[in-house]
mmCIF file of C-alpha atoms and ligand atoms in Angstrom:
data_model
loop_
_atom_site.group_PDB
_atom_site.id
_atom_site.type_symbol
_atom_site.label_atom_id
_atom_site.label_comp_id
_atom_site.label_asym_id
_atom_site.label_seq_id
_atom_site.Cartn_x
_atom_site.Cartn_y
_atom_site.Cartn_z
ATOM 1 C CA UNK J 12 35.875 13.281 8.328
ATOM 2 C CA UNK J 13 32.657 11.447 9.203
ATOM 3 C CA UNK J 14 31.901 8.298 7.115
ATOM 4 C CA UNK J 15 28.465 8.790 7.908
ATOM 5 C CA UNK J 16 25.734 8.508 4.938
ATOM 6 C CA UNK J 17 28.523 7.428 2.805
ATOM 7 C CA UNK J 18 27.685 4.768 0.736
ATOM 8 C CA UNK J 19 31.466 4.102 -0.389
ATOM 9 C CA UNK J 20 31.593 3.024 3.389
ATOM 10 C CA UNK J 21 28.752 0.789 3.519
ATOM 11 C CA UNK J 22 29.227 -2.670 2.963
ATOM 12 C CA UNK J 23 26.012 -5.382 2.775
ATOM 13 C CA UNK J 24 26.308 -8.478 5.302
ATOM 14 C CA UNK J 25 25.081 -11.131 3.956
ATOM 15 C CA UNK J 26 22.295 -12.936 6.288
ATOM 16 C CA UNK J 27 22.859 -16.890 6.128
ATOM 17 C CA UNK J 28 19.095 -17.581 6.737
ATOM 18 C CA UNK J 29 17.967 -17.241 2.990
ATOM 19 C CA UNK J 30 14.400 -15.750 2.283
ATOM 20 C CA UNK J 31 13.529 -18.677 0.368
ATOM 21 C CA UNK J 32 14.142 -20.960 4.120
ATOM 22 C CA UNK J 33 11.560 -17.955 5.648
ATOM 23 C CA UNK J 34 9.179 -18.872 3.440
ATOM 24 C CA UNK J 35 9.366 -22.651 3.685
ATOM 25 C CA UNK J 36 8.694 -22.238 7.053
ATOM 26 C CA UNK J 37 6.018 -20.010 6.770
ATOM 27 C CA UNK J 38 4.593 -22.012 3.780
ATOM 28 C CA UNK J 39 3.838 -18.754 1.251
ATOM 29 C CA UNK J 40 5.651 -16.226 -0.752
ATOM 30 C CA UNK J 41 6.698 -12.853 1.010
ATOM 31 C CA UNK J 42 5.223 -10.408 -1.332
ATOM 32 C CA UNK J 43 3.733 -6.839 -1.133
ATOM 33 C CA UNK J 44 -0.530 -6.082 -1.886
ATOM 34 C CA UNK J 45 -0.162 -2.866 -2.370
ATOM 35 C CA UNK J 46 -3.628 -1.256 -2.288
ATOM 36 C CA UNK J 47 -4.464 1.901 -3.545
ATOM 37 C CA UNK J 48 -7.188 4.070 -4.145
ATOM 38 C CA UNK J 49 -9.167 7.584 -3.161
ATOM 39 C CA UNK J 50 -10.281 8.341 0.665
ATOM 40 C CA UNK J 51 -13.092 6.656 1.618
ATOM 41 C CA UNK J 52 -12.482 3.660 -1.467
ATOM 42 C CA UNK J 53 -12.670 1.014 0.900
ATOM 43 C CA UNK J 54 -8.800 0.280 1.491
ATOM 44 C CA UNK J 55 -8.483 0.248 4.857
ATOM 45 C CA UNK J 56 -11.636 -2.360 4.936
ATOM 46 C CA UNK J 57 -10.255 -4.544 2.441
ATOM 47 C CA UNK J 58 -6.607 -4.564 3.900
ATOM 48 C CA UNK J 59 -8.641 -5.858 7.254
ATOM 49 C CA UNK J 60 -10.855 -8.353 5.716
ATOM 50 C CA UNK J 61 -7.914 -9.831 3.890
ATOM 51 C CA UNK J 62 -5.940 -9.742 6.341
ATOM 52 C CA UNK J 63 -8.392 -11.825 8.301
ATOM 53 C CA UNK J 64 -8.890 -14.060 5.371
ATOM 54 C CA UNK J 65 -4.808 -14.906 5.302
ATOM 55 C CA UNK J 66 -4.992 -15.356 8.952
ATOM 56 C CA UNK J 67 -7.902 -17.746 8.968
ATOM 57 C CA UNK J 68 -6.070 -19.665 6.313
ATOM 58 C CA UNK J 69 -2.925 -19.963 8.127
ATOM 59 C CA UNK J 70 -0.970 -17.443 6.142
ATOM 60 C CA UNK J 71 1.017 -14.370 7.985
ATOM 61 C CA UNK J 72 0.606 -10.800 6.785
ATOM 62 C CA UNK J 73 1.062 -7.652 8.200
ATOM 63 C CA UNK J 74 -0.888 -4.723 7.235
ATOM 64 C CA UNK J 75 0.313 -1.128 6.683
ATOM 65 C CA UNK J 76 -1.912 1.264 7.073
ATOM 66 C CA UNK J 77 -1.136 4.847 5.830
ATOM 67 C CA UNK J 78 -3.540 7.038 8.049
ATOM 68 C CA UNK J 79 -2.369 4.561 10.960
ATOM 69 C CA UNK J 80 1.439 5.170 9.944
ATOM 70 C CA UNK J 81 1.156 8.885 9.642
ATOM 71 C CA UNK J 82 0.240 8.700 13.859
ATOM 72 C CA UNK J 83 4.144 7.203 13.602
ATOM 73 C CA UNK J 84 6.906 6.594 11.557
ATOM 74 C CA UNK J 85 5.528 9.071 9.176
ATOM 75 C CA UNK J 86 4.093 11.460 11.311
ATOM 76 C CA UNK J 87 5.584 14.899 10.423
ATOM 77 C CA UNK J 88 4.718 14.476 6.871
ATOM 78 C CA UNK J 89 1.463 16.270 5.115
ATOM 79 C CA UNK J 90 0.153 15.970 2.219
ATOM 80 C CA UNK J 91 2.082 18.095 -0.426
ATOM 81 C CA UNK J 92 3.146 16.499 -3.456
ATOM 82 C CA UNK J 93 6.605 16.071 -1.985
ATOM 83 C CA UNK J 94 5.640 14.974 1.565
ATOM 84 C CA UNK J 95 3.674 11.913 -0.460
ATOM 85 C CA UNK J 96 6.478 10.498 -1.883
ATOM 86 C CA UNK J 97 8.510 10.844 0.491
ATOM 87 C CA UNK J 98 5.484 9.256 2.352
ATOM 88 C CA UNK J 99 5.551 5.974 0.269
ATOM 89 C CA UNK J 100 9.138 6.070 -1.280
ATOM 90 C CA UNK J 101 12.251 7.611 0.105
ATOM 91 C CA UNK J 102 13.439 10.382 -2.232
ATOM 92 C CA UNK J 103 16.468 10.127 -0.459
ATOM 93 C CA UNK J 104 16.202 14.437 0.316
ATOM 94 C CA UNK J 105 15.511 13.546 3.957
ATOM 95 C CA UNK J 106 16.958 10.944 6.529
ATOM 96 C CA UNK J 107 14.871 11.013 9.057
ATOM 97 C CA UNK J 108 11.241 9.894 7.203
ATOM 98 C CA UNK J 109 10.896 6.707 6.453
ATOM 99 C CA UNK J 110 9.126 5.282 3.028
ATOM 100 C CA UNK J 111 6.337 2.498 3.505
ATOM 101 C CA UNK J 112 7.770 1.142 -0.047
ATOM 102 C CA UNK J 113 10.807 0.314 1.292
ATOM 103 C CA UNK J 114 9.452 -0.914 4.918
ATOM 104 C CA UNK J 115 6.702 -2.907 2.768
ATOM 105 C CA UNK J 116 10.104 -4.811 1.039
ATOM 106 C CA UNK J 117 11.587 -5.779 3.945
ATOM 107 C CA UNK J 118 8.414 -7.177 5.330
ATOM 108 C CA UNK J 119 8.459 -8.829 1.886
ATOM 109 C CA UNK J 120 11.918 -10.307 2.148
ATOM 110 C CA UNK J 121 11.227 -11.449 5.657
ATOM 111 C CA UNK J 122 8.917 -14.013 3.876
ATOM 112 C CA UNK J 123 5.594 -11.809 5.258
ATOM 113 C CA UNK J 124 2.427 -10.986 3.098
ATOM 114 C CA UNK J 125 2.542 -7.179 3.475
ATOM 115 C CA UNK J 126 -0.713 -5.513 2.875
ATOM 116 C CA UNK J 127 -0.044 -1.616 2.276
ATOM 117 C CA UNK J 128 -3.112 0.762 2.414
ATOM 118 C CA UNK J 129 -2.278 3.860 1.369
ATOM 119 C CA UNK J 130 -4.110 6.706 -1.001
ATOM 120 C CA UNK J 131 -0.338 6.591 -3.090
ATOM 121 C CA UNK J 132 -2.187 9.127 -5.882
ATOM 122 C CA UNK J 133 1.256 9.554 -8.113
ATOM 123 C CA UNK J 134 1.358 6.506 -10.295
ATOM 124 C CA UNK J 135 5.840 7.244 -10.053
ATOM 125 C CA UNK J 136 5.656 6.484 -6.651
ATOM 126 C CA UNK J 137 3.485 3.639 -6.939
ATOM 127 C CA UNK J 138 5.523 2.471 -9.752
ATOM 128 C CA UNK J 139 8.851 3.168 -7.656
ATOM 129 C CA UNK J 140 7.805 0.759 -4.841
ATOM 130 C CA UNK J 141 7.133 -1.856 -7.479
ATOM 131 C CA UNK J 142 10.694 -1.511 -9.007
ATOM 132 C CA UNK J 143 11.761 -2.230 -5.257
ATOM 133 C CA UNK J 144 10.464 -5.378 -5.078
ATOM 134 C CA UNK J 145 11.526 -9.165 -7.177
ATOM 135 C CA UNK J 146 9.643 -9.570 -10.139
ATOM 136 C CA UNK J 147 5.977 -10.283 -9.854
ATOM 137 C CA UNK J 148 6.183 -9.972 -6.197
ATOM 138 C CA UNK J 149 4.156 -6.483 -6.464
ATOM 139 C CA UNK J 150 0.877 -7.001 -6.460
ATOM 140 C CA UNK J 151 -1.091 -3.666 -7.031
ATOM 141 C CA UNK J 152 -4.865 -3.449 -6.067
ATOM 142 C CA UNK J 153 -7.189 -0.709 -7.568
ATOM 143 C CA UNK J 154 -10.099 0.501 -5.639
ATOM 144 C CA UNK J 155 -12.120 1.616 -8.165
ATOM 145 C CA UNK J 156 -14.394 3.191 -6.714
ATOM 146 C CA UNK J 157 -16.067 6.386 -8.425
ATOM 147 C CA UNK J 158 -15.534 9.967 -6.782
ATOM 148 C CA UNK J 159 -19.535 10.574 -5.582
ATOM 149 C CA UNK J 160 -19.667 7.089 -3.781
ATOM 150 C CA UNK J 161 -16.581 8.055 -1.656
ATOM 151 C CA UNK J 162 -17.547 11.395 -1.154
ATOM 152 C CA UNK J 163 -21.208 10.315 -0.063
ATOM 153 C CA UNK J 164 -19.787 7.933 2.810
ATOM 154 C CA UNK J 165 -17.224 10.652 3.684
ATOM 155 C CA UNK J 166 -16.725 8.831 6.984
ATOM 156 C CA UNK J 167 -14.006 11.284 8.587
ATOM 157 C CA UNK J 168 -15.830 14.577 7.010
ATOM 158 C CA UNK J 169 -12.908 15.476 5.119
ATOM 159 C CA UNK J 170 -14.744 16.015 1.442
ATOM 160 C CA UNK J 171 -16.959 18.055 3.282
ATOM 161 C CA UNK J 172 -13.888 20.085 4.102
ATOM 162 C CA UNK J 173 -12.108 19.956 1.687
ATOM 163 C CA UNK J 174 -15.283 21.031 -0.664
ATOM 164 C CA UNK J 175 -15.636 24.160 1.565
ATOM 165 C CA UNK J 176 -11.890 25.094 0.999
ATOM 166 C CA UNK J 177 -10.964 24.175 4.663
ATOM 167 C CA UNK J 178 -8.352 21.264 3.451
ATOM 168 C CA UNK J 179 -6.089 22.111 0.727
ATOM 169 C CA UNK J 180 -4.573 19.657 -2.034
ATOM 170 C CA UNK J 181 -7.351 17.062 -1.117
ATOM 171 C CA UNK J 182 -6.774 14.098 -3.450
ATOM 172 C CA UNK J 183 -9.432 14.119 -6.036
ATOM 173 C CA UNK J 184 -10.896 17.063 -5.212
ATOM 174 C CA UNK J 185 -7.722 19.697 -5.522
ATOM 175 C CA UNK J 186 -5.153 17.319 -5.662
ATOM 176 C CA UNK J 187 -4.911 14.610 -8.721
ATOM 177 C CA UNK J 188 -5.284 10.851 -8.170
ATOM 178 C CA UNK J 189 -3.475 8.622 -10.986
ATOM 179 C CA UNK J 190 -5.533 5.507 -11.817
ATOM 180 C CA UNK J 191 -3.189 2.385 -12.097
ATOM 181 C CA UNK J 192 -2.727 1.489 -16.117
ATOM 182 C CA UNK J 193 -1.172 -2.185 -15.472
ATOM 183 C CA UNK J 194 -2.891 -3.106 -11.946
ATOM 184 C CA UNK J 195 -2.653 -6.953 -11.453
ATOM 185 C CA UNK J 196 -6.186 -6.287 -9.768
ATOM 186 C CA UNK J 197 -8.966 -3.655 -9.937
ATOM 187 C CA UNK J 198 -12.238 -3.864 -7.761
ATOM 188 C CA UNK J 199 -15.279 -2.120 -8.813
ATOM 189 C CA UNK J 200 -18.560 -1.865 -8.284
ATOM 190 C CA UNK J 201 -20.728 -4.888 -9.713
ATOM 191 C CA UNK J 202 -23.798 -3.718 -11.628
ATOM 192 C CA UNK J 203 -23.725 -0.319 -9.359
ATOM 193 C CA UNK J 204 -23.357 -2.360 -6.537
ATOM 194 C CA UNK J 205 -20.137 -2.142 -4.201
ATOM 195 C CA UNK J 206 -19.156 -5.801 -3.119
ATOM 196 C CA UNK J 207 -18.989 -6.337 0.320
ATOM 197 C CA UNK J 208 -15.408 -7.003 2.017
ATOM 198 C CA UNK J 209 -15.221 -10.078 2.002
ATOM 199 C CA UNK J 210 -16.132 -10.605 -1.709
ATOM 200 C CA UNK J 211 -13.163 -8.142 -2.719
ATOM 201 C CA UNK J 212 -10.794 -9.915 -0.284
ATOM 202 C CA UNK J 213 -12.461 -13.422 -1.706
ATOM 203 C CA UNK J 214 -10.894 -11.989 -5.132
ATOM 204 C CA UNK J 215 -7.436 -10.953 -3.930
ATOM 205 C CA UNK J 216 -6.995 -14.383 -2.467
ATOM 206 C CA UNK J 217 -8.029 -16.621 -5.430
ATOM 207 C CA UNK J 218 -5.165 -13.954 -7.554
ATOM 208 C CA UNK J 219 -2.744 -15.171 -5.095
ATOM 209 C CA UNK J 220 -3.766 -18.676 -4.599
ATOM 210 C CA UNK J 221 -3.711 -18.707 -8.410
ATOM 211 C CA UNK J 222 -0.336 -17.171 -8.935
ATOM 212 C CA UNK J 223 1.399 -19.270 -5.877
ATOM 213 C CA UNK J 224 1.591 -16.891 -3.771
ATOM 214 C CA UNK J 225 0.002 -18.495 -0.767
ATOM 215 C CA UNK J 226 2.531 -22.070 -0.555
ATOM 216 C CA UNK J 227 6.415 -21.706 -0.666
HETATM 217 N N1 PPS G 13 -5.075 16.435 1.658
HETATM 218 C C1 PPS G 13 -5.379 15.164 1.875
HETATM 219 N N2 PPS G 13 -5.531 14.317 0.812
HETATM 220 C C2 PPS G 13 -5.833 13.027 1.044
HETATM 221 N N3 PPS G 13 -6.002 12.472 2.280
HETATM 222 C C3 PPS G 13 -5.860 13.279 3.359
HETATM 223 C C4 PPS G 13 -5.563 14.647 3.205
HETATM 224 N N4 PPS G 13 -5.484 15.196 4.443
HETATM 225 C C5 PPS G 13 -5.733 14.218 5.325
HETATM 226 N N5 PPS G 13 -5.970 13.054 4.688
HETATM 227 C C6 PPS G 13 -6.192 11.779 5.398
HETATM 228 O O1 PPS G 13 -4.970 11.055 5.269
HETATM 229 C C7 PPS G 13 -5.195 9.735 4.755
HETATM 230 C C8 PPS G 13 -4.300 9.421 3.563
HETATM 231 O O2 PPS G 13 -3.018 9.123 3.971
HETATM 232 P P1 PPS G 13 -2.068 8.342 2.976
HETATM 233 O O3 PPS G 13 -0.772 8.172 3.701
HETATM 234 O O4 PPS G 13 -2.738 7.118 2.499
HETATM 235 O O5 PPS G 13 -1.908 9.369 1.770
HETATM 236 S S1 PPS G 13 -0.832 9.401 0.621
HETATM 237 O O6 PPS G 13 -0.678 8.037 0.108
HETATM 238 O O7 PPS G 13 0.427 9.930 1.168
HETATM 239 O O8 PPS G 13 -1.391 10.343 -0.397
HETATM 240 C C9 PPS G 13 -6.609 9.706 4.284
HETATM 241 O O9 PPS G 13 -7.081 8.499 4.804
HETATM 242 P P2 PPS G 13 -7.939 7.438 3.956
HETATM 243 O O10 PPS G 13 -9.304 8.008 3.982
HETATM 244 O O11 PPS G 13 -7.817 6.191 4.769
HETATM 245 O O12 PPS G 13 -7.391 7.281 2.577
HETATM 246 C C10 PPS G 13 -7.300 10.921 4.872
HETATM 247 O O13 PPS G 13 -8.059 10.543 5.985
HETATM 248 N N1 ADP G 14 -17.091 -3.058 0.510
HETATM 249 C C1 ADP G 14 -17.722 -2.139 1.250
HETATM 250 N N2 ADP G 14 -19.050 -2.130 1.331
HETATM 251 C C2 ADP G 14 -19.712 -1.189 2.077
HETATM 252 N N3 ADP G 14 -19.091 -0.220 2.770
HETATM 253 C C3 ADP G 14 -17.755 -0.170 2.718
HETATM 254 C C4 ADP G 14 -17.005 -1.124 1.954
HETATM 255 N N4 ADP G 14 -15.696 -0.823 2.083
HETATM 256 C C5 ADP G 14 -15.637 0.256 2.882
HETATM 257 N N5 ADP G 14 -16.866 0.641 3.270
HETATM 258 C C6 ADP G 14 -17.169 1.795 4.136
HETATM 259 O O1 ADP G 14 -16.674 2.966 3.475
HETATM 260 C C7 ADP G 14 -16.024 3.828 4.387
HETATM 261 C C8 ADP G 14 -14.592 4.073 3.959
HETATM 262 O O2 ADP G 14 -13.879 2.858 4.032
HETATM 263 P P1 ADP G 14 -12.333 2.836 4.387
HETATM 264 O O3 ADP G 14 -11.920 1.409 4.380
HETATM 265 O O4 ADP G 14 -12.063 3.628 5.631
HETATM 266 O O5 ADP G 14 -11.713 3.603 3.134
HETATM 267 P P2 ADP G 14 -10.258 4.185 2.889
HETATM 268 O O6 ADP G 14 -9.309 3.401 3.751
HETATM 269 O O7 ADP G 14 -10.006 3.994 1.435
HETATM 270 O O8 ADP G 14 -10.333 5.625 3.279
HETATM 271 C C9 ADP G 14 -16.144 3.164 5.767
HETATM 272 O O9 ADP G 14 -17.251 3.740 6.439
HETATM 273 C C10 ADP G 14 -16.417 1.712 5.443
HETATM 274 O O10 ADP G 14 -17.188 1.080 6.432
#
């Protein structure tokens, strides 16, 4: 009888490089910025300036991009309410698709910053990657950013689409997006004004610089 996805057979192996060594030598905290928000919020553009901010202050992340994902470890999923969870956590239904929550932790644990961009509309799944992680270590990011201003920059055409019936279960639109209720950040606009990228990433740093995030 195969032993095979039988975890009475598995055993852990304990690594003898600890995670708190990886992050001495990397001088910062491996933890997970998990930023979510509608299509055309501003996630992917944050994720980059950030990341760019961490690099230029010495600090390694890695960013994880869910459009970019979906052209490869994700790529046979869509966008039905089961295919996004199993998109951002594994349900455990299906071994072949792997979850960005659980790729996000080990990118964590290796002592990395891990910057996840990703719609992530259910506030379970959201909440599911969080309970994956060490306390604190979660840090969720809200693009706040209203409906009209997302749809008006529409930069890939898919509101346009998806207002014409051509997309189905389009996330705000057909499909529901769950705003965060305990976010440890939310970015909106400033007296009707959007801040530029580098003011939002500006804030995400001093939140991590603040909380210890970025020295080990
Ligand atoms: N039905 C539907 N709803 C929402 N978004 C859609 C849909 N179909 C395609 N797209 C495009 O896919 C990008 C979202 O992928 P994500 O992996 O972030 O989505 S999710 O977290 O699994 O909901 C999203 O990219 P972003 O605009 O960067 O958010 C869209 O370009
Ligand atoms: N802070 C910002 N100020 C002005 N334009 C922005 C800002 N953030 C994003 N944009 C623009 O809005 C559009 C959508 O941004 P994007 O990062 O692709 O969103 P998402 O990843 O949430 O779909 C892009 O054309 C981008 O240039």
């Amino acid at each position: 009888m195969s032993t095979v996805g039988n975890p009475a057979n598995i055993f852990w192996h304990e690594n003898p490089v600890r995670k708190v060594e990886r992050e001495k030598l990397l001088n910062q905290q491996g933890c997970v910025v998990w930023i979510t928000g509608l299509s055309g919020s501003g996630k992917s553009t944050l994720a980059c300036s950030l990341g760019r901010e961490l690099q230029s202050r010495g600090k390694l992340s890695y960013v994880l991009d869910g459009d970019n994902l979906r052209h490869g470890l994700n790529k046979n999923l869509g966008f039905s309410p089961e295919s996004r969870t199993e998109n951002i956590r594994r349900t455990g239904k299906c071994i072949h698709k792997l979850s960005i929550g659980e790729v996000a932790n080990l990118f964590a644990d290796a002592g990395l910053i891990c910057i996840a961009s990703l719609i992530s509309p259910y506030r379970k799944d959201r909440d599911a990657c969080r309970a994956l992680l060490p306390d604190k270590k979660f840090i969720e990011v809200f693009m706040n950013m209203p409906l009209q201003l997302c749809e008006d920059r529409d930069p890939k055409g898919l509101y346009k689409l998806a207002r014409e019936g051509k997309i189905k279960g389009f996330t705000g639109i057909d499909d529901p997006y769950e705003p965060p209720l305990n976010c440890e950040i939310e970015l909106q606009l400033k007296d009707g004004v959007v801040p530029t990228p580098h003011e939002m990433a500006g804030q995400v740093v001093s939140y991590m610089e603040n909380e210890g995030f970025l020295e080990a």
